mmCIF file of C-alpha atoms in Angstrom:
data_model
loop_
_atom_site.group_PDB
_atom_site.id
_atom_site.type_symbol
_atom_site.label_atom_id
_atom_site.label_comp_id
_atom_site.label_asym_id
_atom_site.label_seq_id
_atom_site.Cartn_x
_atom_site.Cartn_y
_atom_site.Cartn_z
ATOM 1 C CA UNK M 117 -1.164 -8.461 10.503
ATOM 2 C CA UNK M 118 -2.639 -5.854 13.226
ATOM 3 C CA UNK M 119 -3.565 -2.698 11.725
ATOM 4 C CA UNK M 120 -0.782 -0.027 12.205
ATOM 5 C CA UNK M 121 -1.578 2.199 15.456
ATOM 6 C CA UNK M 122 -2.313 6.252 15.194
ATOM 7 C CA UNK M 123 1.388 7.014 16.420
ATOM 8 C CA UNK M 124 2.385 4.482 13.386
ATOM 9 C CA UNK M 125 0.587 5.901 10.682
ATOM 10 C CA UNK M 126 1.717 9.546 11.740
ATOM 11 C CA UNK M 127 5.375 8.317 11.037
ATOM 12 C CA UNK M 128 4.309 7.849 7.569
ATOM 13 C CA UNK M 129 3.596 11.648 7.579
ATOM 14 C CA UNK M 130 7.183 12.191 8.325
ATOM 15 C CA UNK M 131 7.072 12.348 11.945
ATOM 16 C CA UNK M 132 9.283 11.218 14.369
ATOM 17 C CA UNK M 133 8.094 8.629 17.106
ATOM 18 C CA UNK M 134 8.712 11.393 19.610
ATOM 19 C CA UNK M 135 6.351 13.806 17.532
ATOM 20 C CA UNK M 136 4.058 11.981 17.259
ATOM 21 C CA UNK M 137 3.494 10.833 20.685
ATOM 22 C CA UNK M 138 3.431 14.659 21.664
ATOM 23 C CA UNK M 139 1.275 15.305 18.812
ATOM 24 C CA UNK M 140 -1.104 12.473 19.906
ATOM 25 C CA UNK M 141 -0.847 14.478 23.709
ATOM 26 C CA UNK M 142 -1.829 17.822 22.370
ATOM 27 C CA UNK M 143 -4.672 16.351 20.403
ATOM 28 C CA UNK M 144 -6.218 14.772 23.735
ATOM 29 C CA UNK M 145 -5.133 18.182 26.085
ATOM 30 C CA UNK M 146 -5.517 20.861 23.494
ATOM 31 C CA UNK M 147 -2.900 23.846 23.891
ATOM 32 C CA UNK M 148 -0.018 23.147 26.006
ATOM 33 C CA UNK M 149 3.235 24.734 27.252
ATOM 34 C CA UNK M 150 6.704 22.907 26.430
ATOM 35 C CA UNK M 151 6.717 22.393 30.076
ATOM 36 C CA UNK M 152 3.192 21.093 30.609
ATOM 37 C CA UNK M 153 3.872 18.614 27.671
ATOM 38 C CA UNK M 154 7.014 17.457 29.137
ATOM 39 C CA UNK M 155 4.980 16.405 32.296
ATOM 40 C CA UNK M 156 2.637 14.839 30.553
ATOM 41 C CA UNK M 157 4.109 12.850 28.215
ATOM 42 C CA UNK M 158 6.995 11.789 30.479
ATOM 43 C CA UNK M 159 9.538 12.943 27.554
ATOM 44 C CA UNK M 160 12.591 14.785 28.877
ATOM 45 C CA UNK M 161 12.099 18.654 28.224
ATOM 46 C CA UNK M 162 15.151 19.176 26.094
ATOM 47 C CA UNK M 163 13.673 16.416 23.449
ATOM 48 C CA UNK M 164 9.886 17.886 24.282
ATOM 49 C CA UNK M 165 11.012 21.813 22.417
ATOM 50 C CA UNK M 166 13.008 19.943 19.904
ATOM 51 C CA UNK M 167 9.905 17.541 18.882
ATOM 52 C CA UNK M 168 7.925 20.698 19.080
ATOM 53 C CA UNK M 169 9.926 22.620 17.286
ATOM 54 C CA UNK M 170 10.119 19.568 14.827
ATOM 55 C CA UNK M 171 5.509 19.492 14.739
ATOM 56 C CA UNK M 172 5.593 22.902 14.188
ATOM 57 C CA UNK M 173 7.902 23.090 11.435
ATOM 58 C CA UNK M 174 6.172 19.912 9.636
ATOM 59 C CA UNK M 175 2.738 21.898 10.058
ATOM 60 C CA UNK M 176 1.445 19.154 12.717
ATOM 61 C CA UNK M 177 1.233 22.365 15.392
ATOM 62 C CA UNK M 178 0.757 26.465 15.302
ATOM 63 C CA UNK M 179 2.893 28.068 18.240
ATOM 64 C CA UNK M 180 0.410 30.276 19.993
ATOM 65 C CA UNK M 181 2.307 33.273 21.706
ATOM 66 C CA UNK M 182 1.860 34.661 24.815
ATOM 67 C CA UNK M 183 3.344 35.140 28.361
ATOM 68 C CA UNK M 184 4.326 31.750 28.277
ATOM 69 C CA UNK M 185 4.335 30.093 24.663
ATOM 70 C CA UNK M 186 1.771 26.974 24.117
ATOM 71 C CA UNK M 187 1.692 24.586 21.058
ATOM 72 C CA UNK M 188 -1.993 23.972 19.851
ATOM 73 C CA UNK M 189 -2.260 20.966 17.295
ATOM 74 C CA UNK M 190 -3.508 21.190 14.031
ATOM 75 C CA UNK M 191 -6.435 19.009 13.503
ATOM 76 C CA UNK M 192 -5.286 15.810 11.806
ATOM 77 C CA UNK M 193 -7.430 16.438 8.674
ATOM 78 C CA UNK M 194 -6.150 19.317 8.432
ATOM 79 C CA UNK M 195 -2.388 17.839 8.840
ATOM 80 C CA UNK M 196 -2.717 14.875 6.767
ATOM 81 C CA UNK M 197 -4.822 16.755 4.126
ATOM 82 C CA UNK M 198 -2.093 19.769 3.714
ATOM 83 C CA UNK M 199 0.622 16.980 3.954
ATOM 84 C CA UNK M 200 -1.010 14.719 0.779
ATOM 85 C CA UNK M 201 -1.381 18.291 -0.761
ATOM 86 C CA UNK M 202 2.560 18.979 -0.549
ATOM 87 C CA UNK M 203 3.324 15.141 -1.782
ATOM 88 C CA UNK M 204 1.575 15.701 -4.896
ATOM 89 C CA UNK M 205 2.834 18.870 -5.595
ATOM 90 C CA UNK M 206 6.378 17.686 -4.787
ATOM 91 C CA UNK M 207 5.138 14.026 -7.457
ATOM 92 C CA UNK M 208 4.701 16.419 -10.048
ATOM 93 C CA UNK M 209 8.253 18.598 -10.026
ATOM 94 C CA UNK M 210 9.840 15.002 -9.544
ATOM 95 C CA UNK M 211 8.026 13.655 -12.951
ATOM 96 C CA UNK M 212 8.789 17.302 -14.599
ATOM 97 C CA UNK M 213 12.974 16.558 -13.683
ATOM 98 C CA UNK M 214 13.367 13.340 -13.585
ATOM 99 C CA UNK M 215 16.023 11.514 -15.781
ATOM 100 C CA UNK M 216 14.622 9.238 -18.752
ATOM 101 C CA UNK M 217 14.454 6.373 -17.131
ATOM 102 C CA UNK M 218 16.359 3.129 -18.712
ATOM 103 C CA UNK M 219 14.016 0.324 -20.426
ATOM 104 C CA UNK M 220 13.892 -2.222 -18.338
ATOM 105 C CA UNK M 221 15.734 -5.277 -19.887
ATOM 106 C CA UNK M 222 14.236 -8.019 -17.822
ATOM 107 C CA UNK M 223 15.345 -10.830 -15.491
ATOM 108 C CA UNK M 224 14.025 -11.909 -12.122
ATOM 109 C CA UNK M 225 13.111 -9.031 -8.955
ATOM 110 C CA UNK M 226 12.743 -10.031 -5.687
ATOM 111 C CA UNK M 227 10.481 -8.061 -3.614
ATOM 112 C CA UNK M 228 10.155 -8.373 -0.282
ATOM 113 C CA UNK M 229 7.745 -7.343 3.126
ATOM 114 C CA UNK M 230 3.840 -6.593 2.497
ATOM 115 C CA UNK M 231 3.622 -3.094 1.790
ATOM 116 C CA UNK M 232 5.522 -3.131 -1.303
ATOM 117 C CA UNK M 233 4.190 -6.733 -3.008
ATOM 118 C CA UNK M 234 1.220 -4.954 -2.634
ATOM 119 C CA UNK M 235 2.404 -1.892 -4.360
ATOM 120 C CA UNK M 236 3.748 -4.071 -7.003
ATOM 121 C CA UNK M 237 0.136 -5.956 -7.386
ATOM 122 C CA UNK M 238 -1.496 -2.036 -7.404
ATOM 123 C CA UNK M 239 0.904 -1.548 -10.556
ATOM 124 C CA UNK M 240 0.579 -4.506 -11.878
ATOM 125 C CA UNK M 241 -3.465 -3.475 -12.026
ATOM 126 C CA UNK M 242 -2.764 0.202 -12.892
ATOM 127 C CA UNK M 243 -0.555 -1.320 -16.011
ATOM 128 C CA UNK M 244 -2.491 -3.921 -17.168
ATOM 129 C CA UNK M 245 -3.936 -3.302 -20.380
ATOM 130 C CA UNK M 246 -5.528 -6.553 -22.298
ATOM 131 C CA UNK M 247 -6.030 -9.589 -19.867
ATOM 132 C CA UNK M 248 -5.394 -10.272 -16.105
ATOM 133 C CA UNK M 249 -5.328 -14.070 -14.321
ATOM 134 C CA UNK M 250 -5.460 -13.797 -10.742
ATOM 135 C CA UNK M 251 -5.143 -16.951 -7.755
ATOM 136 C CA UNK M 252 -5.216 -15.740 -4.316
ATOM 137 C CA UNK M 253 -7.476 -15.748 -1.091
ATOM 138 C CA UNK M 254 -10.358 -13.427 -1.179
ATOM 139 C CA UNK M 255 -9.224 -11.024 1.119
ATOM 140 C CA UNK M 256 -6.259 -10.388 -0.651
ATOM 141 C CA UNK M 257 -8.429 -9.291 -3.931
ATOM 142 C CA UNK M 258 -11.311 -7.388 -1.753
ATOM 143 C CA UNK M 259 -8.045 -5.080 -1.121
ATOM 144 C CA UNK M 260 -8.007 -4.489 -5.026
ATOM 145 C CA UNK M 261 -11.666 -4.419 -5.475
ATOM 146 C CA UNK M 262 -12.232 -0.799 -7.011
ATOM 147 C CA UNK M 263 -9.171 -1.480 -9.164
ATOM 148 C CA UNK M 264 -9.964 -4.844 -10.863
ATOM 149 C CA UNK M 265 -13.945 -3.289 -11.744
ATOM 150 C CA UNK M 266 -11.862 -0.677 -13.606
ATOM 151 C CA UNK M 267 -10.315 -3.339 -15.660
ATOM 152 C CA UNK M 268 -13.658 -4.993 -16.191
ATOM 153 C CA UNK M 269 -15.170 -1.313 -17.172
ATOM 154 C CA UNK M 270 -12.329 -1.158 -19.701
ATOM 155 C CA UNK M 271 -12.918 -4.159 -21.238
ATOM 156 C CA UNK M 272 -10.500 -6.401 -20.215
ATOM 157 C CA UNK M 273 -10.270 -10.061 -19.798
ATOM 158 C CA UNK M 274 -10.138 -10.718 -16.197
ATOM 159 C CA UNK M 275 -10.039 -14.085 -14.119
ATOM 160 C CA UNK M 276 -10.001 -15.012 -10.775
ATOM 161 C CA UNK M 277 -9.387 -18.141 -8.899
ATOM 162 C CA UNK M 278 -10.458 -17.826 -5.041
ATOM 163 C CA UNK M 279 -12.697 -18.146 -2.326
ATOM 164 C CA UNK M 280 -15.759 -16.566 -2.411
ATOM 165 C CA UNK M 281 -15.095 -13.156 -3.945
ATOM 166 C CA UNK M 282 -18.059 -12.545 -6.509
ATOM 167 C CA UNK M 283 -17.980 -9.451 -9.262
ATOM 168 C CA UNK M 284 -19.636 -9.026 -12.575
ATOM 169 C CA UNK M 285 -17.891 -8.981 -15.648
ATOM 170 C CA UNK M 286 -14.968 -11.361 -14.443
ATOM 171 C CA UNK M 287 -14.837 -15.194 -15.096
ATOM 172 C CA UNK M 288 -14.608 -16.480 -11.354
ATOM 173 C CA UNK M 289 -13.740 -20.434 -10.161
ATOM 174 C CA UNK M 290 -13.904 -21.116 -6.731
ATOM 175 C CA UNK M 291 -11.046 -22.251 -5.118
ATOM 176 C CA UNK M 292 -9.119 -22.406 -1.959
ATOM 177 C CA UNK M 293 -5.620 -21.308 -2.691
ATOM 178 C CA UNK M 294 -2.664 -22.284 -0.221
ATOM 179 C CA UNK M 295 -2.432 -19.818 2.593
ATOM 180 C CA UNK M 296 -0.860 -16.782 1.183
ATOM 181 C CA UNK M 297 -0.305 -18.413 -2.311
ATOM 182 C CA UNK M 298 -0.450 -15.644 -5.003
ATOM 183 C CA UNK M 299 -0.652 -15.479 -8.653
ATOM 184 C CA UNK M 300 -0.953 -12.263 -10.842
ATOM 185 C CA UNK M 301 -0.182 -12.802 -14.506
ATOM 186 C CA UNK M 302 -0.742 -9.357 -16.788
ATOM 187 C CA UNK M 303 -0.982 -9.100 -20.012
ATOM 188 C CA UNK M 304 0.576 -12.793 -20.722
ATOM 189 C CA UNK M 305 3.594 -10.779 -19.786
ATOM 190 C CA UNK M 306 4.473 -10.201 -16.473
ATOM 191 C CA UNK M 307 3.893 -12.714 -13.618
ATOM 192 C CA UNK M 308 4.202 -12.219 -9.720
ATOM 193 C CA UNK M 309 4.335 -15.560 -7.823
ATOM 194 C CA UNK M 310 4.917 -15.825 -4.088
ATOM 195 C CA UNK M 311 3.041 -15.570 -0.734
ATOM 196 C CA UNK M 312 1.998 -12.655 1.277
ATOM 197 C CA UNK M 313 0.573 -13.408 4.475
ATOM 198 C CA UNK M 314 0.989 -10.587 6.265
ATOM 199 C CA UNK M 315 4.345 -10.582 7.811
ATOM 200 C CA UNK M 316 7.351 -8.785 6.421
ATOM 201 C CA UNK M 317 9.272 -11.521 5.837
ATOM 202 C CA UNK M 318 6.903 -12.129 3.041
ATOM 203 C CA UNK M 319 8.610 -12.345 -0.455
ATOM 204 C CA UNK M 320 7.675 -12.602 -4.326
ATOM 205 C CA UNK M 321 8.892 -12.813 -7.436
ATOM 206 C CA UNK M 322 8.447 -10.445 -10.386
ATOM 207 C CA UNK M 323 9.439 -11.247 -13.609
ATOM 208 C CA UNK M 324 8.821 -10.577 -17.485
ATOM 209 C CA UNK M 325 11.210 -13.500 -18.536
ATOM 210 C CA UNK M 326 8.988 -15.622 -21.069
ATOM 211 C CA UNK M 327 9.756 -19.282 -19.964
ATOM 212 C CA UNK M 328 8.346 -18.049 -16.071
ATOM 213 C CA UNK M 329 5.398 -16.426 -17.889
ATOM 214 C CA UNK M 330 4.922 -19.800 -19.635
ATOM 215 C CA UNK M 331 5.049 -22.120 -16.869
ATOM 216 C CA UNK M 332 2.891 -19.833 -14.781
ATOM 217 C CA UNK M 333 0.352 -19.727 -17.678
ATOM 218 C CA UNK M 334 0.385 -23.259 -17.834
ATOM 219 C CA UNK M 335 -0.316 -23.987 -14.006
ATOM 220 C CA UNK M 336 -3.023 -21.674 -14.204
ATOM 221 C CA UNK M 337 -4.804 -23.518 -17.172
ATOM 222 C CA UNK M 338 -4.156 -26.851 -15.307
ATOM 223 C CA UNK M 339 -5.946 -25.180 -12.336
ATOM 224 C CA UNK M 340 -8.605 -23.893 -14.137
ATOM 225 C CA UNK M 341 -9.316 -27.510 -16.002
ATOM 226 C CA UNK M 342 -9.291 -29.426 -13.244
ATOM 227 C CA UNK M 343 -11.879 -27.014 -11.583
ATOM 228 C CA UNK M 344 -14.137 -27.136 -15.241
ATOM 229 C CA UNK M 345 -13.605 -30.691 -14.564
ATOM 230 C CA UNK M 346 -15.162 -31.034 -10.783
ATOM 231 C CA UNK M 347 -18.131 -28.548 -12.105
ATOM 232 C CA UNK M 348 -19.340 -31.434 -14.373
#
């Protein structure tokens, strides 16, 4: 999958596609007129003010006033840094009012597209708290590198079957999974099975029910003793 492009990630910072093109167009011209930006970008004038208005308002821009108005950019540190800065503040009034969440009774999620299976395998880490059998190609678990040494550091049992990722502390057997084959069980508790290769039409499934754990388990163990097996 191609990494996402600087207009792309600034939509994850809440701006439109239009803002961010125009923000992208200030950053390369530095201080610009509604006018000037319109002729620049190619973006009709009426849509140019609104995005601006729109950059301004999200903290992306500072209007800079004058006999004719400009729009100079904040510097994207600056933007993305004040923007993470508001998110966290706005995490921790959401925690403080939040309703008691229901206890999870079970059954069988499906979770599709790459961005959230691996938000689910970062929670799966962030949760785990005794032991923590992993299959899946090495590049896949170089993502999760700082996060499965924190496991180790804490104790935990951890095991990997892959190709060619090496850490201390974890019991590693070298394998080639299936392209996109993953397997995270947690705690002998919670398994997520399914491929991720990139693409959004990627899907997994999460589940706590036991006889899933259990046959998971148990075609991990096979693996793992036919691989003993062809290190004799």
């Amino acid at each position: 999958m191609p990494a996402a492009g600087f207009t792309d990630n600034l939509k994850v910072f809440g701006l439109t596609g239009q803002e961010a093109a125009i923000y992208e167009s200030l950053l390369k011209n530095g201080a610009m007129s509604g006018y000037e930006v319109a002729k620049e970008t190619g973006i009709s004038r009426s849509n140019v003010y609104s995005s601006l208005a729109g950059l301004v308002e999200k903290g992306a821009a500072y209007i800079s006033e004058g006999e004719t108005s400009k729009y100079v950019p904040v510097s994207v540190k600056n933007f993305t840094e004040n923007s993470l800065r508001m998110l966290s503040r706005k995490a921790e009034e959401l925690l403080k009012t939040a309703p008691k969440e229901k206890a999870p009774t079970g059954g069988y999620l499906t979770i599709n597209g790459t961005r959230h299976i691996k938000d689910k395998i970062y929670e799966m880490l962030k949760t785990c708290e005794k032991r923590l059998y992993i299959m899946a190609d090495e590049k896949l678990i170089i993502e999760y590198d700082r996060e499965l040494k924190e496991l180790i550091g804490g104790g935990l049992k951890v095991v990997i079957l892959t190709n060619g990722y090496k850490t201390d502390g974890a019991t590693i057997y070298e394998t080639q999974p299936d392209k996109g084959q993953i397997r995270f069980i947690t705690d002998s508790s919670y398994v997520l099975t399914g491929t991720l290769t990139g693409d959004e039409s990627d899907t997994c499934l999460y589940s706590n029910e036991p006889n899933l754990v259990e046959v998971m388990k148990e075609a991990l163990k096979n693996k793992i003793t036919i691989l003993e097996k062809n290190l004799d």
